[in-house]
PDB file of C-alpha atoms in Angstrom:
ATOM      1  CA  MET A 166     -16.838   0.284 -10.432  1.00 30.00           C
ATOM      2  CA  ARG A 167     -13.688   2.207 -11.325  1.00 35.00           C
ATOM      3  CA  TRP A 168     -11.731   4.377  -8.953  1.00 37.00           C
ATOM      4  CA  ARG A 169      -8.679   6.597  -8.771  1.00 39.00           C
ATOM      5  CA  ASP A 170      -6.266   5.934  -5.903  1.00 41.00           C
ATOM      6  CA  LYS A 171      -4.619   9.171  -4.817  1.00 37.00           C
ATOM      7  CA  LYS A 172      -1.264   7.619  -3.978  1.00 35.00           C
ATOM      8  CA  VAL A 173       0.608  10.927  -3.753  1.00 34.00           C
ATOM      9  CA  THR A 174      -0.452  11.316  -0.128  1.00 36.00           C
ATOM     10  CA  ARG A 175       0.464   7.848   1.069  1.00 39.00           C
ATOM     11  CA  GLN A 176       3.366   8.989   3.275  1.00 43.00           C
ATOM     12  CA  ALA A 177       2.922  12.756   3.286  1.00 51.00           C
ATOM     13  CA  CYS A 178       2.819  13.354   7.025  1.00 53.00           C
ATOM     14  CA  HIS A 179       4.656  16.336   8.497  1.00 50.00           C
ATOM     15  CA  LEU A 180       6.814  13.985  10.573  1.00 51.00           C
ATOM     16  CA  SER A 181       7.791  11.652   7.732  1.00 51.00           C
ATOM     17  CA  LEU A 182       9.046  14.009   5.019  1.00 48.00           C
ATOM     18  CA  LYS A 183      12.551  13.989   6.445  1.00 52.00           C
ATOM     19  CA  HIS A 184      14.233  14.526   3.083  1.00 52.00           C
ATOM     20  CA  LEU A 185      12.660  17.993   2.746  1.00 54.00           C
ATOM     21  CA  THR A 186      13.777  21.297   4.218  1.00 63.00           C
ATOM     22  CA  ALA A 187      12.169  22.696   7.375  1.00 62.00           C
ATOM     23  CA  LYS A 188      10.116  25.098   5.293  1.00 65.00           C
ATOM     24  CA  GLN A 189       8.944  22.319   2.991  1.00 61.00           C
ATOM     25  CA  ARG A 190       7.996  20.096   5.917  1.00 60.00           C
ATOM     26  CA  GLN A 191       5.693  22.854   7.104  1.00 63.00           C
ATOM     27  CA  GLN A 192       3.946  22.664   3.756  1.00 75.00           C
ATOM     28  CA  TRP A 193       2.959  18.981   4.025  1.00 75.00           C
ATOM     29  CA  GLU A 194      -0.682  19.930   4.401  1.00 79.00           C
ATOM     30  CA  ALA A 195      -0.582  21.888   1.146  1.00 82.00           C
ATOM     31  CA  VAL A 196       0.975  18.872  -0.592  1.00 82.00           C
ATOM     32  CA  ASN A 197      -1.788  16.540   0.581  1.00 82.00           C
ATOM     33  CA  THR A 198      -4.478  19.080  -0.256  1.00 86.00           C
ATOM     34  CA  ALA A 199      -3.117  19.567  -3.766  1.00 88.00           C
ATOM     35  CA  ALA A 200      -2.962  15.791  -4.265  1.00 88.00           C
ATOM     36  CA  CYS A 201      -6.629  15.484  -3.313  1.00 89.00           C
ATOM     37  CA  ASP A 202      -7.538  18.258  -5.749  1.00 91.00           C
ATOM     38  CA  LEU A 203      -5.600  16.637  -8.597  1.00 91.00           C
ATOM     39  CA  ALA A 204      -7.193  13.246  -7.966  1.00 90.00           C
ATOM     40  CA  ARG A 205     -10.675  14.779  -7.858  1.00 91.00           C
ATOM     41  CA  GLU A 206     -10.032  16.674 -11.096  1.00 90.00           C
ATOM     42  CA  VAL A 207      -9.182  13.422 -12.875  1.00 90.00           C
ATOM     43  CA  ALA A 208     -12.018  11.451 -11.250  1.00 89.00           C
ATOM     44  CA  ASP A 209     -14.605  14.040 -12.271  1.00 90.00           C
ATOM     45  CA  LYS A 210     -13.721  13.533 -15.925  1.00 89.00           C
ATOM     46  CA  GLY A 211     -15.242  10.052 -15.806  1.00 87.00           C
ATOM     47  CA  ASP A 212     -17.021   7.509 -13.632  1.00 84.00           C
ATOM     48  CA  ALA A 213     -14.343   7.272 -10.929  1.00 87.00           C
ATOM     49  CA  LEU A 214     -13.890   7.631  -7.178  1.00 87.00           C
ATOM     50  CA  VAL A 215     -11.144   9.305  -5.159  1.00 88.00           C
ATOM     51  CA  ALA A 216      -9.383   7.302  -2.449  1.00 84.00           C
ATOM     52  CA  GLY A 217      -7.438   8.806   0.431  1.00 82.00           C
ATOM     53  CA  GLY A 218      -4.602   6.368   1.005  1.00 78.00           C
ATOM     54  CA  ILE A 219      -2.246   6.294   3.983  1.00 76.00           C
ATOM     55  CA  CYS A 220       0.671   3.920   4.277  1.00 66.00           C
ATOM     56  CA  ARG A 221       3.246   2.980   6.870  1.00 63.00           C
ATOM     57  CA  THR A 222       6.395   5.039   7.403  1.00 57.00           C
ATOM     58  CA  SER A 223       9.594   4.173   9.223  1.00 57.00           C
ATOM     59  CA  LEU A 224       8.439   6.499  11.991  1.00 57.00           C
ATOM     60  CA  TYR A 225       5.888   3.922  13.172  1.00 58.00           C
ATOM     61  CA  ALA A 226       8.589   1.268  13.522  1.00 60.00           C
ATOM     62  CA  HIS A 227      10.459   3.143  16.243  1.00 61.00           C
ATOM     63  CA  HIS A 228       7.810   2.810  18.935  1.00 59.00           C
ATOM     64  CA  LYS A 229       4.522   1.057  19.756  1.00 65.00           C
ATOM     65  CA  ASP A 230       2.704   3.976  21.317  1.00 72.00           C
ATOM     66  CA  GLU A 231      -0.858   3.499  20.066  1.00 71.00           C
ATOM     67  CA  VAL A 232      -1.929   7.011  21.074  1.00 76.00           C
ATOM     68  CA  ARG A 233       0.947   8.655  19.204  1.00 75.00           C
ATOM     69  CA  ILE A 234       0.455   6.499  16.122  1.00 72.00           C
ATOM     70  CA  LYS A 235      -3.248   7.305  15.951  1.00 73.00           C
ATOM     71  CA  LYS A 236      -2.466  11.007  16.306  1.00 76.00           C
ATOM     72  CA  LEU A 237      -0.269  10.852  13.207  1.00 74.00           C
ATOM     73  CA  PHE A 238      -3.008   9.123  11.248  1.00 74.00           C
ATOM     74  CA  ARG A 239      -5.560  11.709  12.342  1.00 78.00           C
ATOM     75  CA  LEU A 240      -3.368  14.489  10.955  1.00 77.00           C
ATOM     76  CA  GLN A 241      -3.627  12.887   7.527  1.00 78.00           C
ATOM     77  CA  LEU A 242      -7.287  11.994   7.961  1.00 79.00           C
ATOM     78  CA  GLU A 243      -8.234  15.620   8.645  1.00 82.00           C
ATOM     79  CA  ILE A 244      -7.263  16.607   5.118  1.00 84.00           C
ATOM     80  CA  PHE A 245      -9.054  13.666   3.519  1.00 85.00           C
ATOM     81  CA  ALA A 246     -12.203  14.533   5.453  1.00 84.00           C
ATOM     82  CA  ARG A 247     -11.993  18.200   4.503  1.00 88.00           C
ATOM     83  CA  LYS A 248     -11.517  17.319   0.825  1.00 88.00           C
ATOM     84  CA  ASN A 249     -14.386  14.819   1.000  1.00 85.00           C
ATOM     85  CA  VAL A 250     -12.667  11.796  -0.550  1.00 86.00           C
ATOM     86  CA  ASP A 251     -14.993   8.928  -1.459  1.00 87.00           C
ATOM     87  CA  PHE A 252     -13.292   6.203   0.563  1.00 82.00           C
ATOM     88  CA  LEU A 253     -10.100   5.514   2.501  1.00 78.00           C
ATOM     89  CA  ILE A 254      -7.339   2.953   2.051  1.00 75.00           C
ATOM     90  CA  ALA A 255      -5.083   1.749   4.859  1.00 71.00           C
ATOM     91  CA  GLU A 256      -2.173  -0.479   3.868  1.00 63.00           C
ATOM     92  CA  TYR A 257      -0.619  -2.666   6.553  1.00 56.00           C
ATOM     93  CA  PHE A 258      -2.034  -1.686   9.930  1.00 62.00           C
ATOM     94  CA  GLU A 259      -4.798  -2.000  12.516  1.00 54.00           C
ATOM     95  CA  HIS A 260      -4.547   1.347  14.354  1.00 63.00           C
ATOM     96  CA  ALA A 261      -5.045   3.188  11.061  1.00 70.00           C
ATOM     97  CA  VAL A 262      -8.336   1.376  10.432  1.00 75.00           C
ATOM     98  CA  GLU A 263      -9.673   2.432  13.816  1.00 76.00           C
ATOM     99  CA  VAL A 264      -8.780   6.068  13.135  1.00 75.00           C
ATOM    100  CA  LEU A 265     -10.064   6.131   9.561  1.00 75.00           C
ATOM    101  CA  LYS A 266     -13.422   4.724  10.653  1.00 80.00           C
ATOM    102  CA  GLU A 267     -13.912   7.925  12.636  1.00 81.00           C
ATOM    103  CA  SER A 268     -14.485   9.714   9.314  1.00 79.00           C
ATOM    104  CA  GLY A 269     -17.599   7.693   8.535  1.00 82.00           C
ATOM    105  CA  GLU A 270     -16.223   6.786   5.080  1.00 81.00           C
ATOM    106  CA  PRO A 271     -15.687   3.176   3.898  1.00 84.00           C
ATOM    107  CA  VAL A 272     -12.206   1.854   4.736  1.00 84.00           C
ATOM    108  CA  ALA A 273     -10.314  -0.698   2.628  1.00 83.00           C
ATOM    109  CA  ALA A 274      -7.462  -2.324   4.581  1.00 84.00           C
ATOM    110  CA  THR A 275      -4.792  -4.378   2.820  1.00 83.00           C
ATOM    111  CA  MET A 276      -1.656  -6.201   3.971  1.00 85.00           C
ATOM    112  CA  CYS A 277       1.485  -6.966   1.945  1.00 85.00           C
ATOM    113  CA  ILE A 278       1.612 -10.608   3.037  1.00 88.00           C
ATOM    114  CA  GLY A 279       1.627 -13.965   1.281  1.00 91.00           C
ATOM    115  CA  PRO A 280       0.335 -17.437   2.206  1.00 92.00           C
ATOM    116  CA  GLU A 281       2.947 -17.751   4.995  1.00 91.00           C
ATOM    117  CA  GLY A 282       1.591 -14.717   6.841  1.00 88.00           C
ATOM    118  CA  ASP A 283       3.466 -11.760   8.288  1.00 84.00           C
ATOM    119  CA  MET A 284       6.933 -11.515   9.833  1.00 80.00           C
ATOM    120  CA  HIS A 285       5.514 -12.166  13.314  1.00 80.00           C
ATOM    121  CA  GLY A 286       3.783 -15.427  12.450  1.00 85.00           C
ATOM    122  CA  VAL A 287       0.255 -14.054  12.081  1.00 87.00           C
ATOM    123  CA  THR A 288      -1.594 -15.959   9.361  1.00 92.00           C
ATOM    124  CA  PRO A 289      -3.435 -14.294   6.457  1.00 92.00           C
ATOM    125  CA  GLY A 290      -6.722 -15.484   7.921  1.00 93.00           C
ATOM    126  CA  GLU A 291      -6.012 -14.001  11.342  1.00 92.00           C
ATOM    127  CA  CYS A 292      -5.069 -10.686   9.728  1.00 88.00           C
ATOM    128  CA  ALA A 293      -8.330 -10.568   7.797  1.00 90.00           C
ATOM    129  CA  VAL A 294     -10.461 -11.305  10.846  1.00 92.00           C
ATOM    130  CA  LYS A 295      -8.645  -8.722  12.994  1.00 89.00           C
ATOM    131  CA  LEU A 296      -8.986  -6.006  10.350  1.00 88.00           C
ATOM    132  CA  VAL A 297     -12.709  -6.611   9.880  1.00 91.00           C
ATOM    133  CA  LYS A 298     -13.269  -6.566  13.638  1.00 90.00           C
ATOM    134  CA  ALA A 299     -11.274  -3.316  13.804  1.00 85.00           C
ATOM    135  CA  GLY A 300     -13.812  -1.811  11.425  1.00 87.00           C
ATOM    136  CA  ALA A 301     -12.491  -2.360   7.892  1.00 87.00           C
ATOM    137  CA  SER A 302     -15.201  -2.316   5.218  1.00 89.00           C
ATOM    138  CA  VAL A 303     -12.989  -4.227   2.748  1.00 89.00           C
ATOM    139  CA  VAL A 304      -9.889  -6.346   3.430  1.00 90.00           C
ATOM    140  CA  GLY A 305      -7.243  -7.700   1.109  1.00 88.00           C
ATOM    141  CA  VAL A 306      -3.600  -8.137   0.144  1.00 89.00           C
ATOM    142  CA  ASN A 307      -1.316  -5.927  -1.891  1.00 83.00           C
ATOM    143  CA  CYS A 308       1.959  -5.094  -3.411  1.00 80.00           C
ATOM    144  CA  ARG A 309       4.673  -7.740  -2.892  1.00 88.00           C
ATOM    145  CA  PHE A 310       3.486 -10.951  -4.542  1.00 91.00           C
ATOM    146  CA  GLY A 311       2.510 -12.191  -7.982  1.00 90.00           C
ATOM    147  CA  PRO A 312      -1.021 -13.031  -9.194  1.00 91.00           C
ATOM    148  CA  TRP A 313      -1.194 -16.731  -8.286  1.00 91.00           C
ATOM    149  CA  THR A 314       0.448 -16.263  -4.899  1.00 92.00           C
ATOM    150  CA  SER A 315      -1.920 -13.395  -4.109  1.00 92.00           C
ATOM    151  CA  LEU A 316      -4.941 -15.486  -5.072  1.00 92.00           C
ATOM    152  CA  LYS A 317      -3.778 -18.287  -2.765  1.00 93.00           C
ATOM    153  CA  THR A 318      -3.494 -15.773   0.081  1.00 93.00           C
ATOM    154  CA  MET A 319      -6.956 -14.450  -0.698  1.00 93.00           C
ATOM    155  CA  SER A 320      -8.341 -17.987  -0.521  1.00 94.00           C
ATOM    156  CA  LEU A 321      -6.935 -18.359   3.009  1.00 94.00           C
ATOM    157  CA  ARG A 322      -8.451 -15.022   3.998  1.00 92.00           C
ATOM    158  CA  LYS A 323     -11.813 -16.009   2.573  1.00 92.00           C
ATOM    159  CA  GLU A 324     -11.839 -19.263   4.551  1.00 95.00           C
ATOM    160  CA  ALA A 325     -11.043 -17.436   7.800  1.00 94.00           C
ATOM    161  CA  ARG A 326     -13.640 -14.770   7.111  1.00 92.00           C
ATOM    162  CA  GLN A 327     -16.323 -17.391   6.539  1.00 93.00           C
ATOM    163  CA  ALA A 328     -15.292 -19.372   9.631  1.00 95.00           C
ATOM    164  CA  ALA A 329     -15.647 -16.200  11.718  1.00 93.00           C
ATOM    165  CA  GLU A 330     -19.025 -15.495  10.061  1.00 94.00           C
ATOM    166  CA  LEU A 331     -17.869 -12.113   8.768  1.00 92.00           C
ATOM    167  CA  LYS A 332     -18.987 -10.632   5.456  1.00 87.00           C
ATOM    168  CA  ALA A 333     -16.504  -7.923   4.451  1.00 90.00           C
ATOM    169  CA  PRO A 334     -15.675  -7.970   0.703  1.00 92.00           C
ATOM    170  CA  LEU A 335     -12.157  -8.931  -0.373  1.00 92.00           C
ATOM    171  CA  MET A 336      -9.746  -7.053  -2.638  1.00 90.00           C
ATOM    172  CA  VAL A 337      -6.303  -7.793  -4.084  1.00 90.00           C
ATOM    173  CA  TRP A 338      -3.576  -5.604  -5.590  1.00 84.00           C
ATOM    174  CA  SER A 339      -1.195  -8.059  -7.196  1.00 88.00           C
ATOM    175  CA  LEU A 340       2.136  -7.364  -8.826  1.00 86.00           C
ATOM    176  CA  GLY A 341       2.135  -7.710 -12.598  1.00 84.00           C
ATOM    177  CA  PHE A 342       4.698 -10.520 -12.692  1.00 82.00           C
ATOM    178  CA  HIS A 343       5.087 -13.979 -11.133  1.00 83.00           C
ATOM    179  CA  MET A 344       7.539 -14.886  -8.347  1.00 80.00           C
ATOM    180  CA  PRO A 345       6.719 -18.357  -6.966  1.00 79.00           C
ATOM    181  CA  ASP A 346      10.121 -18.688  -5.264  1.00 76.00           C
ATOM    182  CA  CYS A 347       9.910 -15.676  -2.947  1.00 84.00           C
ATOM    183  CA  GLY A 348       9.552 -15.845   0.843  1.00 85.00           C
ATOM    184  CA  LYS A 349       7.534 -13.838   3.349  1.00 87.00           C
ATOM    185  CA  GLY A 350       9.013 -10.579   2.117  1.00 85.00           C
ATOM    186  CA  GLY A 351       7.753 -11.064  -1.422  1.00 88.00           C
ATOM    187  CA  PHE A 352       9.855  -9.673  -4.269  1.00 86.00           C
ATOM    188  CA  LEU A 353      12.217  -8.066  -1.740  1.00 82.00           C
ATOM    189  CA  ASP A 354      13.507 -11.573  -0.892  1.00 82.00           C
ATOM    190  CA  LEU A 355      14.617 -12.401  -4.418  1.00 80.00           C
ATOM    191  CA  PRO A 356      18.341 -12.193  -5.294  1.00 76.00           C
ATOM    192  CA  GLU A 357      17.450 -10.294  -8.469  1.00 72.00           C
ATOM    193  CA  TYR A 358      15.990  -7.395  -6.466  1.00 73.00           C
ATOM    194  CA  PRO A 359      16.077  -4.556  -7.338  1.00 66.00           C
ATOM    195  CA  PHE A 360      14.974  -5.560 -10.794  1.00 62.00           C
ATOM    196  CA  VAL A 361      16.637  -3.937 -13.783  1.00 57.00           C
ATOM    197  CA  LEU A 362      13.787  -4.502 -16.208  1.00 54.00           C
ATOM    198  CA  GLN A 363      15.460  -2.746 -19.108  1.00 50.00           C
ATOM    199  CA  CYS A 364      18.202  -5.399 -19.040  1.00 55.00           C
ATOM    200  CA  TRP A 365      15.848  -8.333 -19.377  1.00 50.00           C
ATOM    201  CA  SER A 366      14.828  -7.834 -23.004  1.00 52.00           C
ATOM    202  CA  PRO A 367      17.529  -5.774 -24.739  1.00 54.00           C
ATOM    203  CA  GLU A 368      16.408  -7.161 -28.082  1.00 55.00           C
ATOM    204  CA  LEU A 369      13.184  -5.169 -27.686  1.00 52.00           C
ATOM    205  CA  GLN A 370      14.992  -1.859 -27.182  1.00 55.00           C
ATOM    206  CA  PRO A 371      15.977   0.430 -30.046  1.00 57.00           C
ATOM    207  CA  ASP A 372      19.662   1.278 -29.888  1.00 54.00           C
ATOM    208  CA  GLY A 373      20.462   4.405 -27.922  1.00 51.00           C
ATOM    209  CA  ILE A 374      17.437   4.445 -25.587  1.00 50.00           C
ATOM    210  CA  PHE A 375      19.077   2.585 -22.722  1.00 50.00           C
ATOM    211  CA  LYS A 376      22.634   1.703 -21.845  1.00 47.00           C
ATOM    212  CA  ARG A 377      23.697  -1.637 -23.202  1.00 48.00           C
ATOM    213  CA  THR A 378      23.580  -4.461 -20.666  1.00 47.00           C
ATOM    214  CA  PRO A 379      27.385  -4.727 -20.111  1.00 47.00           C
ATOM    215  CA  GLU A 380      27.413  -1.051 -19.106  1.00 49.00           C
ATOM    216  CA  LYS A 381      24.942  -1.524 -16.260  1.00 46.00           C
ATOM    217  CA  PRO A 382      26.395  -0.514 -12.860  1.00 45.00           C
ATOM    218  CA  THR A 383      25.390  -3.695 -11.004  1.00 48.00           C
ATOM    219  CA  THR A 384      25.675  -7.445 -11.519  1.00 43.00           C
ATOM    220  CA  TRP A 385      22.827  -9.929 -11.546  1.00 42.00           C
ATOM    221  CA  GLY A 386      21.825 -11.012  -8.060  1.00 44.00           C
ATOM    222  CA  SER A 387      23.934  -8.374  -6.335  1.00 47.00           C
ATOM    223  CA  GLY A 388      20.929  -6.774  -4.632  1.00 43.00           C
ATOM    224  CA  THR A 389      22.460  -3.318  -5.105  1.00 41.00           C
TER     225      THR A 389
END
C-alpha cells in the first residue's frame, strides 16, 4: 500500500505560526485546507492515501494542561475530518492519539526515540504499549536515527507489544544515513550537526553549483 503524507499541515495551528503576521495567522485554516486539497489531488492520480499529520510545537512544552493541549489538537483535527483524509498521523505524543481517535479514522503514532528510550527514561517498549492503549492503530519510530538503530528500537517495541498481548502493527520512518554514535537525541547529538551535505563530496559537484568547501561559513563540528 502506498500513501501520501500531507506534511504541510504538521505544525499549522493558529497558535504556532508565530513567524507570520496577525492577518496571516488568521488564515491558518485556509493553509491547512489547501494542503489537504493538494495532497488529495496528488493521491487521486494514483493508488495512494492522504494522511493528516500533526506534530509537536514548542507551544506544548510550556505547560502540561491536558485540556488545553487537546483543544489545540482538535482545532487541527476539525479540518482533517472535514476534508476526509484517509488516516491520521501523530508524531511524539499521547494526548494527540486520544483526540485523533475521536475522528473514527485509523491513527498511526510514532516517536522519535532510539533504543535508549526518551529523555525522561521511558523505554521504547513502554512507549509502544502506552500508545496502543491510548488508541493508536499503528505505532512506530521516526525521524532521528539511522536504519539499523531504528530496527533495533522496533525490535524492542515488538517484544513489549507481544508481552502485553497487543496486536497493533508497527511502522518505522528511518533517516537515510547511518549514525551509530549518536545518543538519545539522534542526529541532533552529533558534533557534525547541522550537516553540510554539499561539503562532503565536492568531487561530485560540477564547478560553480555550490561554494567551494573553504568558503563555507562554518567549521566542521561547530554545530552552527
